[in-house]
């Protein structure tokens, strides 16, 4: 099966061979069509993305050339040329189930939400692990620097963060606090102002009997927020800090963190 990947650097995988169009404009067209696979992407949107709001007078003609070259590329690597369809106002890339990592991510995430709503936490955890495993780094990592792709990447990265937060929340709710401590230390090291990850780390440390380290985690995130953003921690972190200082018995309850603090 041919696979298209946008959850990381753009890739087309055919028979275990990963390839990427080297001309940046062709790569950009493919990326935008993949992110919006199954829906028409207007010519205006493509022109805006390719030239960052400053298109040449020949932009529409150039776009046609890039699409033609992309069709040849898709035919050579994967035989997908007939999936790139010209419409009256733009182009659409049709993909089948399992071919696009973004669609697989969304499918796993939907399954996780449904399982969570029905109290099937273990099943939700499996789906969240599967969703997160599809990522190979920052979304569209090789297309950063162009406004359209920076915005798309931020939106996709936010969805990744939501999956990660939900997965760790469920692990905490299942009493698996010790198993997430190392991962959370890595996350807060990379993202020193990420309040949710710090709250999860504080709770995991507290439940592991490491109260002093939980309080130290709060001190570090507060210092980072004040120094980098000029902000005090949000209410959720402050309430959790107060509860840890008071050794609040409710902290031992295996509730999902997002509903507790």
Coordinates of N, CA and C in Angstrom, one line a residue:
X1 N 0.8 -1.2 0.0 CA 0.0 0.0 0.0 C 0.9 1.3 0.0
X2 N 0.5 2.2 -0.8 CA 1.2 3.5 -0.8 C 0.7 4.3 0.4
X3 N 1.6 5.0 1.1 CA 1.3 5.8 2.2 C 1.8 7.2 2.1
X4 N 1.0 8.1 2.4 CA 1.3 9.5 2.4 C 1.5 10.0 3.9
X5 N 2.5 10.8 4.2 CA 2.8 11.1 5.5 C 3.0 12.6 5.7
X6 N 2.3 13.3 6.5 CA 2.5 14.7 6.8 C 2.8 14.9 8.3
X7 N 2.7 13.9 9.1 CA 2.9 14.1 10.6 C 4.4 13.9 10.9
X8 N 5.1 14.9 10.4 CA 6.6 14.9 10.3 C 7.0 15.4 9.0
X9 N 8.2 15.2 8.5 CA 8.6 15.7 7.2 C 7.6 15.0 6.2
X10 N 7.3 15.7 5.1 CA 6.4 15.1 4.1 C 7.1 13.9 3.4
X11 N 6.4 12.8 3.3 CA 6.9 11.6 2.7 C 5.8 10.9 1.9
X12 N 6.2 10.3 0.8 CA 5.4 9.3 0.1 C 6.2 8.0 0.2
X13 N 5.5 6.9 0.8 CA 6.1 5.7 1.0 C 5.5 4.6 0.0
X14 N 6.3 4.1 -0.8 CA 5.9 3.1 -1.8 C 6.8 1.9 -1.7
X15 N 6.2 0.7 -1.3 CA 7.0 -0.5 -1.2 C 8.2 -0.3 -0.3
X16 N 7.9 0.3 0.9 CA 9.0 0.6 1.9 C 10.1 1.5 1.5
X17 N 9.8 2.3 0.4 CA 10.8 3.3 -0.1 C 10.1 4.6 0.2
X18 N 10.8 5.4 1.0 CA 10.3 6.8 1.3 C 10.9 7.8 0.4
X19 N 10.1 8.6 -0.3 CA 10.6 9.6 -1.2 C 9.8 10.9 -0.9
X20 N 10.4 12.0 -1.3 CA 9.9 13.3 -1.2 C 10.2 14.2 -2.4
X21 N 9.2 14.9 -3.0 CA 9.6 15.7 -4.1 C 10.6 16.8 -3.7
X22 N 11.7 16.9 -4.4 CA 12.7 17.9 -4.0 C 12.4 19.3 -4.4
X23 N 11.8 19.6 -5.6 CA 11.4 21.0 -5.8 C 10.4 21.5 -4.8
X24 N 10.8 22.6 -4.1 CA 10.0 23.0 -2.9 C 8.5 23.3 -3.3
X25 N 8.3 23.9 -4.5 CA 7.0 24.3 -4.9 C 6.1 23.0 -5.1
X26 N 6.7 22.0 -5.7 CA 5.9 20.8 -6.0 C 5.6 20.1 -4.6
X27 N 6.6 20.1 -3.7 CA 6.4 19.5 -2.4 C 5.3 20.3 -1.7
X28 N 5.3 21.6 -1.8 CA 4.3 22.4 -1.1 C 2.9 22.1 -1.6
X29 N 2.7 21.9 -3.0 CA 1.4 21.5 -3.5 C 1.0 20.2 -3.0
X30 N 1.9 19.2 -3.0 CA 1.5 17.9 -2.4 C 1.1 18.0 -1.0
X31 N 1.9 18.7 -0.2 CA 1.6 18.8 1.2 C 0.2 19.4 1.5
X32 N -0.1 20.5 0.8 CA -1.4 21.1 1.0 C -2.6 20.2 0.6
X33 N -2.4 19.5 -0.5 CA -3.4 18.6 -1.0 C -3.6 17.4 0.0
X34 N -2.5 17.0 0.6 CA -2.6 15.9 1.6 C -3.3 16.3 2.8
X35 N -3.0 17.5 3.3 CA -3.6 18.0 4.6 C -5.1 18.1 4.4
X36 N -5.5 18.5 3.1 CA -6.9 18.7 2.8 C -7.4 17.6 1.9
X37 N -6.8 16.4 2.0 CA -7.2 15.3 1.1 C -8.7 15.0 1.2
X38 N -9.3 14.8 0.0 CA -10.7 14.5 -0.1 C -11.6 15.8 -0.3
X39 N -11.0 16.9 -0.2 CA -11.7 18.2 -0.4 C -10.9 19.0 -1.4
X40 N -11.7 19.9 -2.1 CA -11.1 20.7 -3.1 C -10.3 21.8 -2.5
X41 N -9.0 22.0 -2.9 CA -8.2 23.1 -2.5 C -8.2 24.1 -3.7
X42 N -8.6 25.3 -3.4 CA -8.8 26.3 -4.5 C -7.4 26.7 -5.1
X43 N -7.4 27.1 -6.3 CA -6.2 27.6 -6.9 C -5.7 28.9 -6.1
X44 N -6.6 29.7 -5.7 CA -6.2 30.8 -4.9 C -5.5 30.4 -3.6
X45 N -6.0 29.4 -2.9 CA -5.3 28.9 -1.7 C -3.9 28.4 -2.0
X46 N -3.8 27.7 -3.1 CA -2.5 27.1 -3.5 C -1.5 28.3 -3.9
X47 N -2.0 29.3 -4.6 CA -1.1 30.4 -5.0 C -0.7 31.1 -3.7
X48 N -1.6 31.3 -2.8 CA -1.3 32.0 -1.5 C -0.2 31.3 -0.8
X49 N -0.4 29.9 -0.7 CA 0.6 29.1 0.0 C 2.0 29.1 -0.6
X50 N 2.0 29.0 -1.9 CA 3.3 28.9 -2.7 C 4.1 30.2 -2.7
X51 N 3.4 31.3 -2.7 CA 4.1 32.6 -2.9 C 3.9 33.5 -1.7
X52 N 3.3 33.0 -0.6 CA 3.2 33.7 0.7 C 2.6 35.1 0.5
X53 N 1.5 35.2 -0.4 CA 0.8 36.4 -0.5 C 1.4 37.4 -1.6
X54 N 2.5 37.0 -2.2 CA 3.2 37.9 -3.2 C 3.4 37.1 -4.5
X55 N 2.3 36.7 -5.1 CA 2.5 35.9 -6.3 C 3.0 36.7 -7.5
X56 N 3.7 36.1 -8.4 CA 4.0 36.8 -9.7 C 2.8 36.8 -10.6
X57 N 2.9 37.5 -11.7 CA 1.7 37.6 -12.6 C 1.5 36.3 -13.3
X58 N 2.5 35.5 -13.3 CA 2.4 34.1 -14.0 C 2.1 33.0 -13.0
X59 N 1.6 33.4 -11.8 CA 1.4 32.3 -10.8 C 0.4 31.2 -11.2
X60 N -0.7 31.6 -11.9 CA -1.7 30.6 -12.2 C -1.1 29.6 -13.3
X61 N -0.3 30.1 -14.2 CA 0.3 29.3 -15.2 C 1.4 28.4 -14.5
X62 N 2.2 29.0 -13.6 CA 3.2 28.2 -12.9 C 2.6 27.1 -12.1
X63 N 1.4 27.4 -11.5 CA 0.7 26.4 -10.7 C 0.3 25.2 -11.5
X64 N -0.2 25.5 -12.7 CA -0.5 24.4 -13.6 C 0.7 23.5 -13.9
X65 N 1.8 24.1 -14.1 CA 3.0 23.4 -14.4 C 3.4 22.5 -13.2
X66 N 3.3 23.1 -12.0 CA 3.7 22.3 -10.8 C 2.7 21.1 -10.6
X67 N 1.4 21.3 -10.8 CA 0.5 20.2 -10.7 C 0.8 19.1 -11.7
X68 N 1.1 19.5 -12.9 CA 1.4 18.6 -14.0 C 2.7 17.7 -13.6
X69 N 3.7 18.4 -13.0 CA 4.9 17.7 -12.6 C 4.6 16.8 -11.4
X70 N 3.7 17.3 -10.5 CA 3.3 16.4 -9.4 C 2.6 15.2 -9.8
X71 N 1.7 15.3 -10.8 CA 1.0 14.1 -11.4 C 2.1 13.1 -11.9
X72 N 3.1 13.5 -12.6 CA 4.1 12.6 -13.1 C 4.8 12.0 -11.9
X73 N 5.1 12.8 -10.9 CA 5.8 12.2 -9.7 C 4.9 11.2 -9.0
X74 N 3.6 11.5 -8.9 CA 2.7 10.5 -8.2 C 2.6 9.2 -9.1
X75 N 2.6 9.4 -10.4 CA 2.6 8.2 -11.2 C 3.8 7.3 -11.1
X76 N 4.9 8.0 -11.0 CA 6.2 7.2 -10.9 C 6.3 6.6 -9.5
X77 N 6.0 7.3 -8.5 CA 6.1 6.7 -7.1 C 4.7 6.4 -6.6
X78 N 4.2 5.3 -6.9 CA 2.9 4.9 -6.3 C 1.8 4.7 -7.2
X79 N 1.9 5.2 -8.5 CA 0.8 5.1 -9.4 C -0.5 5.8 -9.0
X80 N -0.3 7.0 -8.4 CA -1.4 7.8 -7.9 C -1.8 8.9 -8.7
X81 N -1.3 9.0 -10.0 CA -1.6 10.2 -10.8 C -3.1 10.4 -11.0
X82 N -3.9 9.4 -11.1 CA -5.3 9.5 -11.3 C -6.1 10.0 -10.0
X83 N -5.4 10.0 -8.9 CA -6.0 10.5 -7.7 C -6.0 12.0 -7.5
X84 N -5.1 12.7 -8.3 CA -5.0 14.1 -8.3 C -6.0 14.6 -9.4
X85 N -7.1 15.1 -8.9 CA -8.2 15.4 -9.8 C -8.4 17.0 -10.0
X86 N -8.5 17.4 -11.2 CA -8.8 18.8 -11.5 C -10.2 19.1 -11.4
X87 N -10.6 20.1 -10.6 CA -12.0 20.6 -10.5 C -12.1 22.0 -11.0
X88 N -13.4 22.5 -11.2 CA -13.5 23.8 -11.8 C -12.8 24.9 -11.1
X89 N -12.7 24.8 -9.8 CA -12.0 25.9 -9.0 C -10.7 25.5 -8.3
X90 N -10.3 24.3 -8.5 CA -9.1 23.9 -7.8 C -8.7 22.4 -8.1
X91 N -8.1 21.8 -7.1 CA -7.7 20.4 -7.2 C -8.0 19.6 -5.9
X92 N -8.2 18.3 -6.1 CA -8.5 17.5 -4.9 C -7.6 16.2 -5.1
X93 N -7.1 15.8 -3.9 CA -6.3 14.5 -3.9 C -7.2 13.5 -3.2
X94 N -7.5 12.5 -3.9 CA -8.3 11.4 -3.3 C -7.4 10.3 -2.7
X95 N -7.7 9.9 -1.4 CA -6.9 8.9 -0.8 C -7.8 7.8 -0.3
X96 N -7.3 6.6 -0.2 CA -8.1 5.5 0.4 C -7.8 5.3 1.9
X97 N -8.6 4.6 2.5 CA -8.4 4.3 4.0 C -7.0 3.7 4.2
X98 N -6.3 4.3 5.2 CA -5.0 3.7 5.5 C -3.9 4.3 4.8
X99 N -4.1 5.2 3.8 CA -3.1 5.7 2.9 C -2.5 7.0 3.5
X100 N -3.2 7.7 4.3 CA -2.7 9.0 4.8 C -2.6 9.0 6.3
X101 N -1.5 9.3 6.8 CA -1.3 9.2 8.3 C -2.2 10.2 9.0
X102 N -2.5 11.3 8.5 CA -3.4 12.3 9.2 C -4.8 11.7 9.4
X103 N -5.3 11.0 8.3 CA -6.6 10.4 8.5 C -6.6 9.3 9.5
X104 N -5.5 8.5 9.5 CA -5.3 7.4 10.5 C -5.3 8.0 11.9
X105 N -4.6 9.1 12.1 CA -4.5 9.8 13.4 C -5.9 10.2 13.8
X106 N -6.6 10.8 12.9 CA -8.0 11.3 13.3 C -8.9 10.1 13.6
X107 N -8.7 9.0 12.9 CA -9.5 7.8 13.2 C -9.2 7.2 14.6
X108 N -8.0 7.1 14.9 CA -7.6 6.6 16.3 C -8.1 7.6 17.3
X109 N -8.0 8.9 17.1 CA -8.4 9.8 18.1 C -10.0 9.8 18.3
X110 N -10.7 9.6 17.2 CA -12.2 9.4 17.4 C -12.5 8.2 18.2
X111 N -11.8 7.1 17.9 CA -12.0 5.9 18.7 C -11.7 6.1 20.1
X112 N -10.6 6.8 20.4 CA -10.3 7.1 21.8 C -11.3 7.9 22.5
X113 N -11.8 8.9 21.9 CA -12.9 9.8 22.5 C -14.1 8.9 22.8
X114 N -14.5 8.1 21.8 CA -15.7 7.3 22.0 C -15.5 6.3 23.2
X115 N -14.3 5.7 23.2 CA -14.0 4.7 24.3 C -14.0 5.5 25.7
X116 N -13.5 6.6 25.7 CA -13.4 7.4 27.0 C -14.8 7.8 27.4
X117 N -15.7 8.2 26.5 CA -17.0 8.6 26.8 C -17.8 7.4 27.4
X118 N -17.4 6.2 27.0 CA -18.1 5.0 27.5 C -17.4 4.3 28.7
X119 N -16.4 5.0 29.2 CA -15.6 4.4 30.3 C -14.7 3.3 30.0
X120 N -14.4 3.1 28.7 CA -13.4 2.0 28.4 C -12.0 2.6 28.2
X121 N -11.4 2.9 29.4 CA -10.2 3.6 29.5 C -9.0 2.8 28.8
X122 N -9.0 1.5 29.0 CA -7.9 0.8 28.4 C -7.9 0.8 26.9
X123 N -9.1 0.7 26.3 CA -9.3 0.8 24.9 C -8.9 2.2 24.4
X124 N -9.3 3.2 25.2 CA -8.9 4.6 24.8 C -7.4 4.7 24.8
X125 N -6.8 4.1 25.8 CA -5.3 4.2 25.9 C -4.6 3.6 24.6
X126 N -5.1 2.5 24.2 CA -4.6 1.8 23.0 C -4.7 2.7 21.8
X127 N -5.9 3.3 21.6 CA -6.1 4.2 20.5 C -5.2 5.4 20.5
X128 N -5.0 6.0 21.7 CA -4.2 7.2 21.9 C -2.7 6.9 21.6
X129 N -2.3 5.7 22.1 CA -0.9 5.3 21.8 C -0.7 5.1 20.2
X130 N -1.7 4.5 19.6 CA -1.7 4.4 18.1 C -1.6 5.7 17.4
X131 N -2.4 6.6 17.9 CA -2.5 8.0 17.2 C -1.1 8.7 17.4
X132 N -0.6 8.6 18.6 CA 0.7 9.3 18.9 C 1.9 8.7 18.1
X133 N 1.8 7.3 17.9 CA 2.9 6.6 17.3 C 3.0 7.0 15.8
X134 N 2.0 7.6 15.2 CA 2.1 8.0 13.8 C 3.0 9.2 13.6
X135 N 3.3 9.9 14.6 CA 4.1 11.1 14.5 C 5.6 10.8 14.4
X136 N 6.3 11.5 13.5 CA 7.7 11.3 13.3 C 8.5 12.6 13.5
X137 N 7.9 13.5 14.3 CA 8.5 14.8 14.5 C 7.4 15.9 14.3
X138 N 7.8 17.1 14.2 CA 6.8 18.2 14.0 C 6.2 18.1 12.7
X139 N 4.9 18.4 12.6 CA 4.1 18.3 11.4 C 4.7 19.1 10.3
X140 N 4.8 18.6 9.1 CA 5.3 19.4 7.9 C 6.6 20.0 8.2
X141 N 7.5 19.2 8.9 CA 8.7 19.8 9.4 C 9.6 20.4 8.3
X142 N 9.5 19.9 7.1 CA 10.4 20.3 6.0 C 9.8 21.5 5.2
X143 N 8.7 22.0 5.7 CA 8.0 23.1 5.0 C 7.8 24.3 5.9
X144 N 8.5 24.3 7.0 CA 8.3 25.5 7.9 C 9.0 26.7 7.3
X145 N 8.5 27.9 7.6 CA 9.0 29.1 7.1 C 8.1 29.8 6.2
X146 N 7.1 29.1 5.6 CA 6.1 29.7 4.8 C 4.8 29.9 5.7
X147 N 4.2 31.0 5.7 CA 3.1 31.3 6.6 C 2.0 30.2 6.6
X148 N 1.5 29.8 5.4 CA 0.5 28.8 5.3 C 0.8 27.6 6.0
X149 N 2.1 27.1 5.8 CA 2.5 25.8 6.3 C 2.8 25.9 7.8
X150 N 3.3 27.1 8.2 CA 3.5 27.3 9.7 C 2.2 27.2 10.4
X151 N 1.2 27.9 9.9 CA -0.1 27.8 10.5 C -0.7 26.4 10.5
X152 N -0.6 25.7 9.4 CA -1.1 24.3 9.4 C -0.3 23.5 10.4
X153 N 1.0 23.6 10.4 CA 1.8 22.8 11.3 C 1.4 23.1 12.8
X154 N 1.2 24.3 13.1 CA 0.7 24.6 14.5 C -0.6 24.0 14.8
X155 N -1.5 24.0 13.9 CA -2.8 23.4 14.1 C -2.7 21.9 14.3
X156 N -1.9 21.2 13.5 CA -1.6 19.8 13.6 C -0.9 19.5 14.9
X157 N 0.1 20.3 15.3 CA 0.9 20.0 16.5 C 0.0 20.2 17.7
X158 N -1.0 21.1 17.7 CA -1.9 21.2 18.8 C -2.7 19.9 19.0
X159 N -3.1 19.3 17.9 CA -3.8 18.0 18.0 C -3.0 16.9 18.6
X160 N -1.7 16.9 18.2 CA -0.8 16.0 18.8 C -0.7 16.2 20.3
X161 N -0.6 17.4 20.7 CA -0.5 17.8 22.2 C -1.7 17.3 22.9
X162 N -2.9 17.5 22.3 CA -4.1 17.1 22.9 C -4.1 15.6 23.1
X163 N -3.7 14.8 22.1 CA -3.6 13.3 22.3 C -2.7 13.0 23.4
X164 N -1.5 13.6 23.4 CA -0.5 13.3 24.5 C -1.1 13.6 25.9
X165 N -1.7 14.8 26.0 CA -2.3 15.1 27.3 C -3.3 14.1 27.8
X166 N -4.2 13.8 26.8 CA -5.3 12.8 27.2 C -4.7 11.4 27.6
X167 N -3.7 11.0 26.8 CA -3.1 9.7 27.1 C -2.5 9.7 28.5
X168 N -1.7 10.7 28.9 CA -1.1 10.8 30.2 C -2.2 10.9 31.3
X169 N -3.2 11.7 31.0 CA -4.3 11.8 32.0 C -4.9 10.4 32.3
X170 N -5.1 9.6 31.2 CA -5.7 8.3 31.4 C -4.7 7.4 32.2
X171 N -3.5 7.5 31.9 CA -2.5 6.7 32.6 C -2.5 7.1 34.1
X172 N -2.6 8.4 34.4 CA -2.7 8.8 35.8 C -4.0 8.3 36.4
X173 N -5.1 8.3 35.7 CA -6.3 7.8 36.2 C -6.3 6.3 36.5
X174 N -5.5 5.6 35.8 CA -5.4 4.2 36.0 C -4.3 3.8 37.0
X175 N -3.7 4.8 37.7 CA -2.8 4.5 38.7 C -1.4 4.2 38.2
X176 N -1.1 4.6 37.0 CA 0.2 4.3 36.4 C 1.1 5.6 36.4
X177 N 1.1 6.2 37.6 CA 1.9 7.5 37.7 C 3.4 7.3 37.6
X178 N 3.9 6.2 38.1 CA 5.4 6.0 38.0 C 5.8 5.8 36.6
X179 N 5.0 5.3 35.8 CA 5.4 4.9 34.4 C 5.5 6.2 33.5
X180 N 4.9 7.3 34.0 CA 4.9 8.5 33.1 C 5.9 9.6 33.6
X181 N 6.5 9.4 34.7 CA 7.4 10.4 35.3 C 8.5 10.8 34.3
X182 N 9.3 9.7 33.8 CA 10.4 10.0 32.9 C 10.0 10.7 31.7
X183 N 8.9 10.3 31.1 CA 8.4 10.9 29.9 C 8.0 12.4 30.1
X184 N 7.4 12.6 31.3 CA 7.0 14.0 31.6 C 8.2 14.9 31.9
X185 N 9.2 14.4 32.5 CA 10.4 15.2 32.7 C 11.0 15.6 31.3
X186 N 10.9 14.7 30.4 CA 11.4 15.0 29.0 C 10.6 16.1 28.4
X187 N 9.3 16.0 28.6 CA 8.4 17.0 27.9 C 8.5 18.4 28.5
X188 N 8.6 18.5 29.8 CA 8.7 19.8 30.5 C 10.1 20.4 30.2
X189 N 11.1 19.5 30.0 CA 12.4 20.0 29.6 C 12.4 20.6 28.3
X190 N 11.7 20.1 27.3 CA 11.5 20.6 26.0 C 10.6 21.8 26.0
X191 N 9.6 21.8 26.8 CA 8.6 22.9 26.8 C 8.4 23.4 28.2
X192 N 9.3 24.3 28.7 CA 9.3 24.8 30.1 C 8.1 25.6 30.5
X193 N 7.3 26.0 29.6 CA 6.1 26.8 30.0 C 4.8 26.0 29.7
X194 N 4.9 24.7 29.4 CA 3.7 23.9 29.2 C 3.0 23.5 30.5
X195 N 2.0 24.2 30.9 CA 1.4 24.1 32.2 C 0.8 22.7 32.4
X196 N 0.1 22.2 31.4 CA -0.6 20.9 31.6 C 0.4 19.8 31.9
X197 N 1.5 19.8 31.2 CA 2.5 18.8 31.4 C 3.2 18.9 32.8
X198 N 3.4 20.1 33.2 CA 3.9 20.3 34.6 C 2.9 19.9 35.6
X199 N 1.6 20.2 35.4 CA 0.6 19.7 36.4 C 0.6 18.2 36.4
X200 N 0.7 17.5 35.3 CA 0.7 16.1 35.3 C 2.0 15.5 36.0
X201 N 3.1 16.2 35.7 CA 4.3 15.8 36.4 C 4.2 15.9 37.9
X202 N 3.7 17.1 38.3 CA 3.6 17.3 39.8 C 2.7 16.2 40.4
X203 N 1.6 15.9 39.8 CA 0.7 14.8 40.3 C 1.4 13.5 40.3
X204 N 2.0 13.1 39.2 CA 2.7 11.8 39.1 C 3.8 11.7 40.2
X205 N 4.6 12.8 40.4 CA 5.6 12.8 41.5 C 5.0 12.6 42.8
X206 N 3.9 13.4 43.1 CA 3.3 13.3 44.4 C 2.8 11.9 44.7
X207 N 2.1 11.3 43.7 CA 1.5 10.0 43.9 C 2.6 8.9 44.0
X208 N 3.8 9.3 43.6 CA 5.0 8.4 43.7 C 5.7 8.6 45.0
X209 N 5.2 9.5 45.8 CA 5.9 9.7 47.1 C 7.0 10.7 47.0
X210 N 7.1 11.4 46.0 CA 8.2 12.4 45.7 C 7.7 13.8 45.9
X211 N 7.3 14.2 47.1 CA 6.6 15.4 47.3 C 7.6 16.6 47.0
X212 N 8.8 16.5 47.5 CA 9.7 17.6 47.3 C 10.0 17.9 45.8
X213 N 10.1 16.8 45.1 CA 10.3 17.0 43.6 C 9.0 17.6 42.9
X214 N 7.9 17.2 43.4 CA 6.6 17.8 42.9 C 6.6 19.3 43.1
X215 N 7.0 19.7 44.3 CA 7.0 21.2 44.6 C 8.1 21.9 43.8
X216 N 9.3 21.2 43.6 CA 10.3 21.8 42.8 C 9.9 22.0 41.4
X217 N 9.1 21.0 40.9 CA 8.5 21.1 39.5 C 7.7 22.4 39.4
X218 N 6.9 22.7 40.4 CA 6.1 23.9 40.4 C 7.0 25.1 40.4
X219 N 8.0 25.1 41.2 CA 8.9 26.3 41.3 C 9.5 26.6 39.9
X220 N 9.9 25.5 39.2 CA 10.6 25.7 37.9 C 9.6 26.2 36.9
X221 N 8.4 25.7 36.9 CA 7.5 26.2 35.8 C 7.1 27.6 36.2
X222 N 6.9 28.0 37.4 CA 6.6 29.4 37.8 C 7.7 30.3 37.3
X223 N 9.0 29.9 37.6 CA 10.1 30.7 37.2 C 10.1 30.9 35.7
X224 N 9.8 29.8 35.0 CA 9.9 29.9 33.5 C 8.8 30.8 33.0
X225 N 7.6 30.7 33.5 CA 6.4 31.5 33.1 C 6.7 33.0 33.4
X226 N 7.2 33.3 34.6 CA 7.5 34.7 34.9 C 8.6 35.3 34.0
X227 N 9.7 34.5 33.9 CA 10.8 34.9 33.1 C 10.6 35.1 31.6
X228 N 9.9 34.1 31.0 CA 9.7 34.1 29.6 C 8.4 34.8 29.1
X229 N 7.4 34.8 29.9 CA 6.1 35.3 29.5 C 5.6 36.5 30.4
X230 N 6.2 36.7 31.5 CA 5.7 37.7 32.4 C 4.4 37.3 33.1
X231 N 4.2 36.0 33.2 CA 2.9 35.5 33.8 C 3.1 34.6 35.0
X232 N 2.1 34.7 35.9 CA 2.1 33.7 37.0 C 1.4 32.5 36.5
X233 N 1.6 31.3 37.2 CA 0.9 30.1 36.8 C -0.6 30.3 36.8
X234 N -1.3 29.5 35.9 CA -2.7 29.6 35.9 C -3.4 28.9 37.1
X235 N -4.7 29.1 37.2 CA -5.4 28.6 38.4 C -5.2 27.1 38.6
X236 N -5.2 26.4 37.6 CA -5.1 24.9 37.7 C -3.8 24.5 38.4
X237 N -2.7 25.1 38.0 CA -1.4 24.8 38.6 C -1.4 25.3 40.1
X238 N -1.9 26.5 40.3 CA -1.9 27.1 41.7 C -2.7 26.2 42.6
X239 N -3.9 25.8 42.2 CA -4.7 24.9 43.1 C -4.0 23.6 43.3
X240 N -3.3 23.0 42.3 CA -2.6 21.8 42.5 C -1.5 22.0 43.5
X241 N -0.8 23.1 43.4 CA 0.4 23.4 44.3 C -0.1 23.5 45.7
X242 N -1.2 24.2 45.9 CA -1.8 24.3 47.2 C -2.2 23.0 47.8
X243 N -2.8 22.2 47.0 CA -3.3 20.8 47.4 C -2.1 20.0 47.8
X244 N -1.0 20.1 47.1 CA 0.2 19.3 47.4 C 0.8 19.8 48.8
X245 N 0.9 21.1 49.0 CA 1.4 21.6 50.2 C 0.5 21.1 51.4
X246 N -0.8 21.0 51.2 CA -1.7 20.6 52.2 C -1.8 19.1 52.4
X247 N -1.1 18.3 51.5 CA -1.3 16.9 51.4 C -2.7 16.5 51.3
X248 N -3.4 17.1 50.4 CA -4.9 16.9 50.2 C -5.1 15.4 49.8
X249 N -5.9 14.7 50.6 CA -6.2 13.3 50.3 C -6.8 13.1 48.9
X250 N -7.5 14.1 48.4 CA -8.1 13.9 47.0 C -7.0 13.7 45.9
X251 N -5.8 14.1 46.2 CA -4.7 13.9 45.2 C -4.4 12.4 45.0
X252 N -4.8 11.6 45.9 CA -4.6 10.1 45.7 C -5.7 9.5 44.9
X253 N -6.8 10.2 44.7 CA -7.9 9.7 43.9 C -7.5 9.6 42.4
X254 N -7.8 8.5 41.8 CA -7.4 8.3 40.4 C -8.4 8.8 39.5
X255 N -8.6 10.2 39.6 CA -9.5 10.9 38.7 C -8.6 11.4 37.5
X256 N -9.3 11.6 36.4 CA -8.6 12.3 35.3 C -8.2 13.7 35.8
X257 N -6.9 14.0 35.6 CA -6.4 15.3 36.1 C -7.2 16.5 35.6
X258 N -7.6 16.5 34.3 CA -8.3 17.6 33.7 C -9.6 17.9 34.4
X259 N -10.2 16.9 35.1 CA -11.5 17.1 35.7 C -11.3 17.4 37.2
X260 N -10.0 17.3 37.7 CA -9.8 17.4 39.1 C -9.2 18.8 39.5
X261 N -8.3 19.3 38.6 CA -7.7 20.6 38.9 C -7.6 21.4 37.6

